[in-house]
Every structure is written in structure tokens, then in C-alpha cells.
Amino acid sequence: MDYRNAGVDIGAGEEFVRLIKSNVRKTFTPRVMTDIGAFGGFFEADFKGYEKPVLVSSIDGVGTKLKIAVELGRFDTVGSCLVNHCVNDILVCGARPLFFLDYYACGKLVPDDAAAVVAGMVEACRQNGCALIGGETAEMPGVYHGDDFDLAGTVVGVVDHQKIVNGTAMRAGDVMIGLPSTGLHTNGYSLARKVFEGRMRETFEGFDCSVGEELLKVHRSYLKVVEPFIGSPDLHGLSHITGGGLMGNTMRIVPDGLQLDVQWDAWPELPIFDLIRREGSVPEDDMRRTFNLGIGLVMIVAEDGVDRVMAGLKSQGENAYIIGQVSAA
């Protein structure tokens, strides 16, 4: 009996590192001080231009979206989803990303599949201007079975203390501006998978790809769109719409004594959501609590700053929608 016969292939792990090494290096910024393979990732902090820098971190995964990736044998999008999800989570605090770390766990390591996942991470890290400085790959046949794998990531970013966005500036009369999503992003997949069980390769009317491919669309990053508004007195709050839906997530930043009045018909809902609703006979309350329904990020903006913000979003080519307001509870 040896380690390989016990289910762990060290050679496959070494091949995986060889496949990803040059690709991961493409994300390195001048502040990265170590190469892939070190026991820790070194990042030389440079806080010039920050009066009182605050580090912001977040950790997350992509949930059972991975099961669809396995079923279709397509692994590149989930890596990008992981990075973008984490970046959005610190963005809504006002932070921009510095570096990223990932964790990949599986029952049997297939180097090419794992490398495709990392290629997606690399692409998203480059688009977000952050470095992929380390990760961990774990082959655990006693925990994961068949082609199953799990994916998690941690991002670390920085924000100047005076530019932290946390909702404390929110007032009655503020306006909710919604930025469109590209689909389900990384939430609600247990329900979506149940609705389309055994039909992931089926193409429904109105779609130019299979439903599985539609569900694998990349969770977009809002960094480049929102970053110009960080520190603006017009911006009072930001919410990343993940599990819990629009209300559940945005209420996390609403101060006591205030409430949200959402106009649910104020934006065009993506066709995938109505398909889920119809094919699964899903109650509307469940749809609103489970999915983003086409709005991936909410900006809470001062009433007198709405025109400026909308003009700024339009100048970036962003289709933004006024979707409600803040009022006294």
C-alpha cells in the first residue's frame, strides 16, 4: 500500500502546480515578494495616499454552482466567479483588492480541470488589479467522492478610514440605484439545480445556449464601475446582492428607524429567473429571498446626488436603474 493507492496522487499535484505557475505569475504586482510554492504569500504593503488605511478581508465560495461545472465539464467560469464575489464583498465596504488566496479541495485531482479553475481566477484577478499570491490544493478521497470538488477564496483589500462605506450616512429620502447582474451569480444554485435536474444540457426557447451554460455565466465584478464613487458624499451605502436576495442583503446596512421601499418592476428581469419561476413553480417570495433577480449590486445615494451618479454610471456604459428609496420605518 502506498499513498497513491490510498487515493492521493502527489505526482498529479506537482503536475497541477506546473500547469498553473506561469499563469498565476501574470497576476503579480510589484508588491508581491514570493513565488508560487512558498509556505506563505508575501505582499509588501504600500499605503501612500492613504491617511488612515484600513485592511478589509472577506472569504467565500461559489456553492453548488460547482456541481453544474462538473456536469458540463466546464471549469473556467467558477474560478472567475470566486474572485469577483469576494472582490464585490469588500467593494461594498469601500475597499479595493490587494491580493487573493484560494483553496481547492477534491476527491481526485485532475490537473487539467483544476488548472482551468485557476485560469478563471487569474483572469478575474487581472481584471480586478489584485494578485493571486497563494493557495492550497487538497486531495481528500475520504471526504469528496467522484468528480466532486470544493472551492473557497479569501481577498484582502484596503480602504481609507474616512472613505469606509457602511450605511451610517443613510437618510430617509435616499434613492436605491440597482446595477444589473449577469445571472444567478453564485447564489440559489441548490434550488436552480433541483428545478433543472437532468436537463442541464437542454436549450429552452429564448436562450441561445443550454440552461447549464446559462447558469454558469460569470458572477460579474462591480469594482471598475463603483470605485469612482467611493468617497463621494453622494454615496451613502452599497450592498452586494447574494444569498438572501435584494432585501435581505441591503437591510444589513440600513440603520435603525429606516426601511427600504423597493419597486420590484423597475428593472428588466433576466429571462433565466422567469424560467426558474415557471419550470419550478417557485413562489414569488422564494424567488425574491433566493435570487438577485437581475440586480447584483445596490447603491444607496443621496436624493440630490442621483442625477450626478446616474450620469457617471451612464458615462461608463452602465445600465443602472432607480429601484426604490429609503424611508422612515
mmCIF file of C-alpha atoms in Angstrom:
data_model
loop_
_atom_site.group_PDB
_atom_site.id
_atom_site.type_symbol
_atom_site.label_atom_id
_atom_site.label_comp_id
_atom_site.label_asym_id
_atom_site.label_seq_id
_atom_site.Cartn_x
_atom_site.Cartn_y
_atom_site.Cartn_z
ATOM 1 C CA MET A 1 0.000 0.000 0.000
ATOM 2 C CA ASP A 2 1.335 3.434 -0.926
ATOM 3 C CA TYR A 3 -0.100 6.974 -0.876
ATOM 4 C CA ARG A 4 -1.287 6.751 -4.490
ATOM 5 C CA ASN A 5 -3.154 3.509 -3.839
ATOM 6 C CA ALA A 6 -4.730 5.207 -0.824
ATOM 7 C CA GLY A 7 -6.185 7.791 -3.221
ATOM 8 C CA VAL A 8 -3.721 10.690 -3.134
ATOM 9 C CA ASP A 9 -1.539 11.292 -6.197
ATOM 10 C CA ILE A 10 1.385 13.557 -5.312
ATOM 11 C CA GLY A 11 2.501 13.480 -8.926
ATOM 12 C CA ALA A 12 -0.820 14.920 -10.051
ATOM 13 C CA GLY A 13 -0.362 17.735 -7.541
ATOM 14 C CA GLU A 14 3.076 18.516 -8.913
ATOM 15 C CA GLU A 15 1.709 18.495 -12.470
ATOM 16 C CA PHE A 16 -1.067 20.877 -11.411
ATOM 17 C CA VAL A 17 1.454 23.359 -9.962
ATOM 18 C CA ARG A 18 3.498 23.137 -13.168
ATOM 19 C CA LEU A 19 0.407 23.910 -15.250
ATOM 20 C CA ILE A 20 -0.641 26.988 -13.287
ATOM 21 C CA LYS A 21 2.673 28.551 -12.272
ATOM 22 C CA SER A 22 3.317 30.778 -15.287
ATOM 23 C CA ASN A 23 -0.342 31.753 -15.498
ATOM 24 C CA VAL A 24 -0.571 32.787 -11.837
ATOM 25 C CA ARG A 25 2.570 34.910 -12.177
ATOM 26 C CA LYS A 26 0.622 37.102 -14.634
ATOM 27 C CA THR A 27 -1.346 38.463 -11.666
ATOM 28 C CA PHE A 28 1.724 39.509 -9.687
ATOM 29 C CA THR A 29 2.070 43.200 -8.947
ATOM 30 C CA PRO A 30 5.359 44.869 -7.951
ATOM 31 C CA ARG A 31 4.311 44.344 -4.295
ATOM 32 C CA VAL A 32 4.365 40.534 -4.495
ATOM 33 C CA MET A 33 7.555 39.233 -2.869
ATOM 34 C CA THR A 34 7.214 35.440 -3.178
ATOM 35 C CA ASP A 35 6.705 32.939 -5.977
ATOM 36 C CA ILE A 36 4.162 30.118 -6.129
ATOM 37 C CA GLY A 37 5.104 27.271 -3.794
ATOM 38 C CA ALA A 38 6.287 29.201 -0.736
ATOM 39 C CA PHE A 39 4.781 28.436 2.668
ATOM 40 C CA GLY A 40 3.249 31.907 2.791
ATOM 41 C CA GLY A 41 2.468 34.690 0.361
ATOM 42 C CA PHE A 42 4.421 37.904 0.931
ATOM 43 C CA PHE A 43 2.903 41.225 -0.080
ATOM 44 C CA GLU A 44 4.742 44.492 0.574
ATOM 45 C CA ALA A 45 2.114 46.985 1.655
ATOM 46 C CA ASP A 46 2.285 50.499 0.244
ATOM 47 C CA PHE A 47 -0.210 52.867 1.801
ATOM 48 C CA LYS A 48 0.987 56.108 0.235
ATOM 49 C CA GLY A 49 -2.049 58.238 -0.438
ATOM 50 C CA TYR A 50 -3.996 56.781 2.488
ATOM 51 C CA GLU A 51 -4.375 58.939 5.590
ATOM 52 C CA LYS A 52 -5.571 56.054 7.775
ATOM 53 C CA PRO A 53 -5.523 52.764 5.856
ATOM 54 C CA VAL A 54 -7.871 50.008 6.993
ATOM 55 C CA LEU A 55 -7.472 46.425 5.761
ATOM 56 C CA VAL A 56 -10.706 44.694 4.733
ATOM 57 C CA SER A 57 -10.948 40.948 4.137
ATOM 58 C CA SER A 58 -13.609 38.506 3.033
ATOM 59 C CA ILE A 59 -13.854 34.762 2.441
ATOM 60 C CA ASP A 60 -16.431 32.935 0.341
ATOM 61 C CA GLY A 61 -17.120 30.129 -2.103
ATOM 62 C CA VAL A 62 -19.324 29.559 -5.135
ATOM 63 C CA GLY A 63 -21.648 26.948 -3.638
ATOM 64 C CA THR A 64 -23.278 24.243 -5.716
ATOM 65 C CA LYS A 65 -22.612 26.086 -8.951
ATOM 66 C CA LEU A 66 -19.646 23.702 -8.902
ATOM 67 C CA LYS A 67 -21.991 20.758 -9.490
ATOM 68 C CA ILE A 68 -23.067 22.250 -12.822
ATOM 69 C CA ALA A 69 -19.432 22.860 -13.775
ATOM 70 C CA VAL A 70 -18.723 19.167 -13.133
ATOM 71 C CA GLU A 71 -21.807 18.017 -15.041
ATOM 72 C CA LEU A 72 -20.909 20.095 -18.099
ATOM 73 C CA GLY A 73 -17.149 19.610 -17.774
ATOM 74 C CA ARG A 74 -16.593 23.372 -17.909
ATOM 75 C CA PHE A 75 -14.459 24.797 -15.111
ATOM 76 C CA ASP A 76 -13.176 28.252 -16.135
ATOM 77 C CA THR A 77 -16.146 30.399 -15.086
ATOM 78 C CA VAL A 78 -16.330 29.249 -11.452
ATOM 79 C CA GLY A 79 -12.786 30.488 -10.803
ATOM 80 C CA SER A 80 -13.710 33.963 -12.016
ATOM 81 C CA CYS A 81 -16.943 33.835 -10.003
ATOM 82 C CA LEU A 82 -14.998 33.114 -6.829
ATOM 83 C CA VAL A 83 -12.681 36.096 -7.201
ATOM 84 C CA ASN A 84 -15.379 38.525 -8.307
ATOM 85 C CA HIS A 85 -17.710 37.525 -5.481
ATOM 86 C CA CYS A 86 -15.024 38.214 -2.877
ATOM 87 C CA VAL A 87 -13.975 41.474 -4.553
ATOM 88 C CA ASN A 88 -17.583 42.713 -4.538
ATOM 89 C CA ASP A 89 -17.925 41.863 -0.851
ATOM 90 C CA ILE A 90 -15.100 44.212 0.133
ATOM 91 C CA LEU A 91 -16.000 46.761 -2.536
ATOM 92 C CA VAL A 92 -19.312 47.468 -0.811
ATOM 93 C CA CYS A 93 -17.258 48.441 2.261
ATOM 94 C CA GLY A 94 -15.331 50.915 0.108
ATOM 95 C CA ALA A 95 -12.197 48.763 -0.277
ATOM 96 C CA ARG A 96 -10.191 47.883 -3.358
ATOM 97 C CA PRO A 97 -8.469 44.462 -3.504
ATOM 98 C CA LEU A 98 -4.760 43.921 -2.938
ATOM 99 C CA PHE A 99 -4.324 40.145 -3.069
ATOM 100 C CA PHE A 100 -6.232 36.879 -3.203
ATOM 101 C CA LEU A 101 -5.767 33.331 -1.859
ATOM 102 C CA ASP A 102 -7.650 30.208 -2.910
ATOM 103 C CA TYR A 103 -8.450 26.745 -1.554
ATOM 104 C CA TYR A 104 -9.231 23.846 -3.917
ATOM 105 C CA ALA A 105 -10.318 20.522 -2.405
ATOM 106 C CA CYS A 106 -11.309 17.366 -4.283
ATOM 107 C CA GLY A 107 -11.584 13.604 -4.118
ATOM 108 C CA LYS A 108 -9.354 13.020 -7.131
ATOM 109 C CA LEU A 109 -7.155 15.754 -8.563
ATOM 110 C CA VAL A 110 -7.418 16.139 -12.341
ATOM 111 C CA PRO A 111 -4.646 18.644 -13.145
ATOM 112 C CA ASP A 112 -6.226 19.989 -16.356
ATOM 113 C CA ASP A 113 -9.609 20.625 -14.694
ATOM 114 C CA ALA A 114 -8.036 22.269 -11.650
ATOM 115 C CA ALA A 115 -5.818 24.391 -13.921
ATOM 116 C CA ALA A 116 -8.941 25.589 -15.776
ATOM 117 C CA VAL A 117 -10.429 26.720 -12.455
ATOM 118 C CA VAL A 118 -7.247 28.638 -11.651
ATOM 119 C CA ALA A 119 -7.200 30.158 -15.143
ATOM 120 C CA GLY A 120 -10.572 31.711 -14.324
ATOM 121 C CA MET A 121 -9.172 33.077 -11.058
ATOM 122 C CA VAL A 122 -6.194 34.526 -12.897
ATOM 123 C CA GLU A 123 -8.419 36.266 -15.439
ATOM 124 C CA ALA A 124 -10.566 37.832 -12.703
ATOM 125 C CA CYS A 125 -7.561 38.833 -10.592
ATOM 126 C CA ARG A 126 -6.025 40.600 -13.569
ATOM 127 C CA GLN A 127 -9.301 42.402 -14.336
ATOM 128 C CA ASN A 128 -9.600 43.499 -10.691
ATOM 129 C CA GLY A 129 -5.951 44.509 -10.341
ATOM 130 C CA CYS A 130 -5.188 42.115 -7.489
ATOM 131 C CA ALA A 131 -2.508 39.452 -7.128
ATOM 132 C CA LEU A 132 -3.112 35.732 -6.683
ATOM 133 C CA ILE A 133 -0.309 35.174 -4.177
ATOM 134 C CA GLY A 134 -1.069 31.711 -2.860
ATOM 135 C CA GLY A 135 -3.406 28.803 -2.468
ATOM 136 C CA GLU A 136 -3.895 25.300 -1.182
ATOM 137 C CA THR A 137 -4.820 22.149 -3.091
ATOM 138 C CA ALA A 138 -6.138 19.228 -1.059
ATOM 139 C CA GLU A 139 -6.862 15.755 -2.465
ATOM 140 C CA MET A 140 -9.115 14.011 0.061
ATOM 141 C CA PRO A 141 -10.787 10.873 -1.314
ATOM 142 C CA GLY A 142 -12.295 10.076 2.074
ATOM 143 C CA VAL A 143 -14.225 13.357 2.116
ATOM 144 C CA TYR A 144 -15.052 14.107 -1.530
ATOM 145 C CA HIS A 145 -16.355 11.433 -3.883
ATOM 146 C CA GLY A 146 -16.219 11.018 -7.638
ATOM 147 C CA ASP A 147 -15.674 14.287 -9.506
ATOM 148 C CA ASP A 148 -16.848 16.474 -6.619
ATOM 149 C CA PHE A 149 -14.663 19.373 -5.549
ATOM 150 C CA ASP A 150 -14.970 22.499 -3.444
ATOM 151 C CA LEU A 151 -13.617 25.965 -3.896
ATOM 152 C CA ALA A 152 -13.088 28.864 -1.495
ATOM 153 C CA GLY A 153 -11.189 32.111 -1.628
ATOM 154 C CA THR A 154 -10.022 34.975 0.551
ATOM 155 C CA VAL A 155 -9.423 38.528 -0.585
ATOM 156 C CA VAL A 156 -7.616 41.280 1.305
ATOM 157 C CA GLY A 157 -8.070 44.913 0.352
ATOM 158 C CA VAL A 158 -7.656 48.404 1.724
ATOM 159 C CA VAL A 159 -9.794 51.491 2.262
ATOM 160 C CA ASP A 160 -9.017 54.852 3.787
ATOM 161 C CA HIS A 161 -10.881 55.128 7.095
ATOM 162 C CA GLN A 162 -12.667 58.289 6.016
ATOM 163 C CA LYS A 163 -13.968 56.530 2.891
ATOM 164 C CA ILE A 164 -15.432 53.440 4.579
ATOM 165 C CA VAL A 165 -18.937 52.731 3.280
ATOM 166 C CA ASN A 166 -21.161 51.178 5.950
ATOM 167 C CA GLY A 167 -24.591 52.782 5.635
ATOM 168 C CA THR A 168 -24.263 55.164 8.580
ATOM 169 C CA ALA A 169 -24.761 58.141 6.263
ATOM 170 C CA MET A 170 -28.107 56.788 5.054
ATOM 171 C CA ARG A 171 -31.127 59.060 5.422
ATOM 172 C CA ALA A 172 -34.845 58.922 4.653
ATOM 173 C CA GLY A 173 -35.291 60.085 1.071
ATOM 174 C CA ASP A 174 -32.133 58.407 -0.194
ATOM 175 C CA VAL A 175 -32.551 56.609 -3.507
ATOM 176 C CA MET A 176 -31.737 52.998 -4.401
ATOM 177 C CA ILE A 177 -29.870 52.534 -7.685
ATOM 178 C CA GLY A 178 -29.539 48.974 -8.963
ATOM 179 C CA LEU A 179 -26.739 47.682 -11.186
ATOM 180 C CA PRO A 180 -27.586 44.670 -13.356
ATOM 181 C CA SER A 181 -26.324 41.150 -12.726
ATOM 182 C CA THR A 182 -25.216 38.660 -15.375
ATOM 183 C CA GLY A 183 -27.424 35.897 -13.984
ATOM 184 C CA LEU A 184 -27.627 33.992 -10.719
ATOM 185 C CA HIS A 185 -24.018 34.954 -9.881
ATOM 186 C CA THR A 186 -23.163 32.478 -7.089
ATOM 187 C CA ASN A 187 -26.389 32.037 -5.135
ATOM 188 C CA GLY A 188 -29.553 29.986 -5.402
ATOM 189 C CA TYR A 189 -27.998 27.052 -7.213
ATOM 190 C CA SER A 190 -29.405 24.333 -4.978
ATOM 191 C CA LEU A 191 -32.893 25.469 -5.998
ATOM 192 C CA ALA A 192 -31.978 26.025 -9.664
ATOM 193 C CA ARG A 193 -30.323 22.606 -9.891
ATOM 194 C CA LYS A 194 -33.422 20.962 -8.452
ATOM 195 C CA VAL A 195 -35.640 22.717 -10.991
ATOM 196 C CA PHE A 196 -33.482 21.624 -13.942
ATOM 197 C CA GLU A 197 -32.357 18.254 -12.624
ATOM 198 C CA GLY A 198 -31.351 16.020 -15.550
ATOM 199 C CA ARG A 199 -31.916 18.868 -18.041
ATOM 200 C CA MET A 200 -28.736 20.960 -17.808
ATOM 201 C CA ARG A 201 -27.938 20.349 -21.486
ATOM 202 C CA GLU A 202 -31.441 21.296 -22.634
ATOM 203 C CA THR A 203 -31.991 24.556 -24.538
ATOM 204 C CA PHE A 204 -35.179 26.446 -23.766
ATOM 205 C CA GLU A 205 -36.985 28.872 -26.053
ATOM 206 C CA GLY A 206 -35.449 32.335 -25.924
ATOM 207 C CA PHE A 207 -31.956 31.124 -24.962
ATOM 208 C CA ASP A 208 -29.020 30.671 -27.326
ATOM 209 C CA CYS A 209 -27.273 28.163 -25.050
ATOM 210 C CA SER A 210 -28.173 25.269 -22.773
ATOM 211 C CA VAL A 211 -29.659 26.086 -19.385
ATOM 212 C CA GLY A 212 -26.492 24.720 -17.745
ATOM 213 C CA GLU A 213 -24.317 27.128 -19.725
ATOM 214 C CA GLU A 214 -26.663 29.966 -18.824
ATOM 215 C CA LEU A 215 -26.321 29.070 -15.138
ATOM 216 C CA LEU A 216 -22.513 29.026 -15.439
ATOM 217 C CA LYS A 217 -22.269 32.645 -16.594
ATOM 218 C CA VAL A 218 -19.636 34.576 -14.652
ATOM 219 C CA HIS A 219 -20.538 36.482 -11.500
ATOM 220 C CA ARG A 220 -19.522 39.970 -12.581
ATOM 221 C CA SER A 221 -17.254 42.359 -10.689
ATOM 222 C CA TYR A 222 -18.524 45.880 -9.990
ATOM 223 C CA LEU A 223 -15.146 47.286 -8.960
ATOM 224 C CA LYS A 224 -14.398 49.434 -12.013
ATOM 225 C CA VAL A 225 -17.956 50.785 -12.129
ATOM 226 C CA VAL A 226 -18.313 51.670 -8.451
ATOM 227 C CA GLU A 227 -14.763 52.657 -7.464
ATOM 228 C CA PRO A 228 -15.030 56.222 -8.908
ATOM 229 C CA PHE A 229 -17.841 56.934 -6.420
ATOM 230 C CA ILE A 230 -16.011 55.747 -3.290
ATOM 231 C CA GLY A 231 -15.506 58.758 -1.027
ATOM 232 C CA SER A 232 -18.221 60.801 -2.716
ATOM 233 C CA PRO A 233 -20.699 62.485 -0.358
ATOM 234 C CA ASP A 234 -23.424 61.327 -2.756
ATOM 235 C CA LEU A 235 -22.804 57.667 -1.877
ATOM 236 C CA HIS A 236 -24.398 56.575 1.406
ATOM 237 C CA GLY A 237 -24.355 52.792 1.117
ATOM 238 C CA LEU A 238 -23.556 49.748 -1.029
ATOM 239 C CA SER A 239 -24.992 46.257 -0.999
ATOM 240 C CA HIS A 240 -23.790 43.128 -2.816
ATOM 241 C CA ILE A 241 -26.859 41.037 -3.635
ATOM 242 C CA THR A 242 -26.035 37.441 -2.740
ATOM 243 C CA GLY A 243 -27.887 34.792 -0.703
ATOM 244 C CA GLY A 244 -30.925 36.386 0.908
ATOM 245 C CA GLY A 245 -31.811 38.462 -2.137
ATOM 246 C CA LEU A 246 -32.095 42.204 -2.610
ATOM 247 C CA MET A 247 -33.952 42.978 0.618
ATOM 248 C CA GLY A 248 -32.064 40.565 2.848
ATOM 249 C CA ASN A 249 -28.672 41.905 1.841
ATOM 250 C CA THR A 250 -29.450 45.598 1.617
ATOM 251 C CA MET A 251 -31.192 45.652 5.006
ATOM 252 C CA ARG A 252 -27.853 44.600 6.548
ATOM 253 C CA ILE A 253 -26.622 48.175 6.109
ATOM 254 C CA VAL A 254 -29.848 50.059 6.858
ATOM 255 C CA PRO A 255 -29.726 51.936 10.212
ATOM 256 C CA ASP A 256 -32.464 51.506 12.795
ATOM 257 C CA GLY A 257 -35.515 53.631 12.107
ATOM 258 C CA LEU A 258 -35.276 53.318 8.328
ATOM 259 C CA GLN A 259 -36.744 50.910 5.801
ATOM 260 C CA LEU A 260 -36.482 50.117 2.097
ATOM 261 C CA ASP A 261 -39.311 50.670 -0.353
ATOM 262 C CA VAL A 262 -38.388 48.547 -3.380
ATOM 263 C CA GLN A 263 -40.130 48.986 -6.710
ATOM 264 C CA TRP A 264 -39.876 45.398 -7.962
ATOM 265 C CA ASP A 265 -40.915 46.197 -11.546
ATOM 266 C CA ALA A 266 -38.365 48.990 -12.000
ATOM 267 C CA TRP A 267 -35.799 46.908 -13.889
ATOM 268 C CA PRO A 268 -35.892 44.272 -16.647
ATOM 269 C CA GLU A 269 -35.658 40.837 -15.044
ATOM 270 C CA LEU A 270 -33.290 38.435 -16.814
ATOM 271 C CA PRO A 271 -35.107 35.597 -18.634
ATOM 272 C CA ILE A 272 -33.361 32.898 -16.578
ATOM 273 C CA PHE A 273 -35.244 33.943 -13.464
ATOM 274 C CA ASP A 274 -38.664 33.707 -15.073
ATOM 275 C CA LEU A 275 -37.653 30.317 -16.491
ATOM 276 C CA ILE A 276 -36.822 29.082 -12.992
ATOM 277 C CA ARG A 277 -40.063 30.541 -11.656
ATOM 278 C CA ARG A 278 -42.174 28.819 -14.337
ATOM 279 C CA GLU A 279 -40.367 25.495 -14.626
ATOM 280 C CA GLY A 280 -40.160 25.045 -10.865
ATOM 281 C CA SER A 281 -43.447 26.697 -9.868
ATOM 282 C CA VAL A 282 -41.376 28.680 -7.378
ATOM 283 C CA PRO A 283 -43.367 31.090 -5.145
ATOM 284 C CA GLU A 284 -42.519 34.764 -5.629
ATOM 285 C CA ASP A 285 -41.420 35.157 -2.019
ATOM 286 C CA ASP A 286 -38.878 32.377 -2.511
ATOM 287 C CA MET A 287 -37.665 33.963 -5.762
ATOM 288 C CA ARG A 288 -37.038 37.291 -4.012
ATOM 289 C CA ARG A 289 -35.296 35.724 -0.997
ATOM 290 C CA THR A 290 -33.157 33.305 -3.025
ATOM 291 C CA PHE A 291 -32.064 35.137 -6.175
ATOM 292 C CA ASN A 292 -30.789 38.586 -7.158
ATOM 293 C CA LEU A 293 -33.497 38.742 -9.887
ATOM 294 C CA GLY A 294 -31.234 40.759 -12.172
ATOM 295 C CA ILE A 295 -29.792 43.293 -9.693
ATOM 296 C CA GLY A 296 -26.319 42.353 -8.472
ATOM 297 C CA LEU A 297 -25.370 45.486 -6.553
ATOM 298 C CA VAL A 298 -27.350 48.312 -4.958
ATOM 299 C CA MET A 299 -26.087 51.857 -4.451
ATOM 300 C CA ILE A 300 -27.837 53.996 -1.820
ATOM 301 C CA VAL A 301 -27.480 57.583 -2.994
ATOM 302 C CA ALA A 302 -28.416 60.974 -1.557
ATOM 303 C CA GLU A 303 -31.572 62.305 -3.174
ATOM 304 C CA ASP A 304 -29.835 65.416 -4.502
ATOM 305 C CA GLY A 305 -26.967 63.346 -5.923
ATOM 306 C CA VAL A 306 -28.988 60.905 -8.011
ATOM 307 C CA ASP A 307 -28.597 62.789 -11.297
ATOM 308 C CA ARG A 308 -24.812 63.058 -10.835
ATOM 309 C CA VAL A 309 -24.442 59.383 -10.018
ATOM 310 C CA MET A 310 -26.694 58.232 -12.840
ATOM 311 C CA ALA A 311 -24.778 60.430 -15.284
ATOM 312 C CA GLY A 312 -21.496 58.979 -14.030
ATOM 313 C CA LEU A 313 -22.783 55.429 -14.456
ATOM 314 C CA LYS A 314 -24.101 56.196 -17.927
ATOM 315 C CA SER A 315 -20.724 57.636 -18.955
ATOM 316 C CA GLN A 316 -19.242 54.213 -18.164
ATOM 317 C CA GLY A 317 -21.838 52.486 -20.319
ATOM 318 C CA GLU A 318 -23.620 51.037 -17.293
ATOM 319 C CA ASN A 319 -27.363 50.326 -17.450
ATOM 320 C CA ALA A 320 -28.434 51.472 -13.996
ATOM 321 C CA TYR A 321 -31.978 51.611 -12.654
ATOM 322 C CA ILE A 322 -33.685 53.604 -9.914
ATOM 323 C CA ILE A 323 -35.331 50.755 -7.998
ATOM 324 C CA GLY A 324 -36.682 52.316 -4.814
ATOM 325 C CA GLN A 325 -35.966 54.578 -1.899
ATOM 326 C CA VAL A 326 -35.214 54.731 1.813
ATOM 327 C CA SER A 327 -37.979 55.914 4.100
ATOM 328 C CA ALA A 328 -38.694 56.241 7.805
ATOM 329 C CA ALA A 329 -39.840 52.982 9.375
#
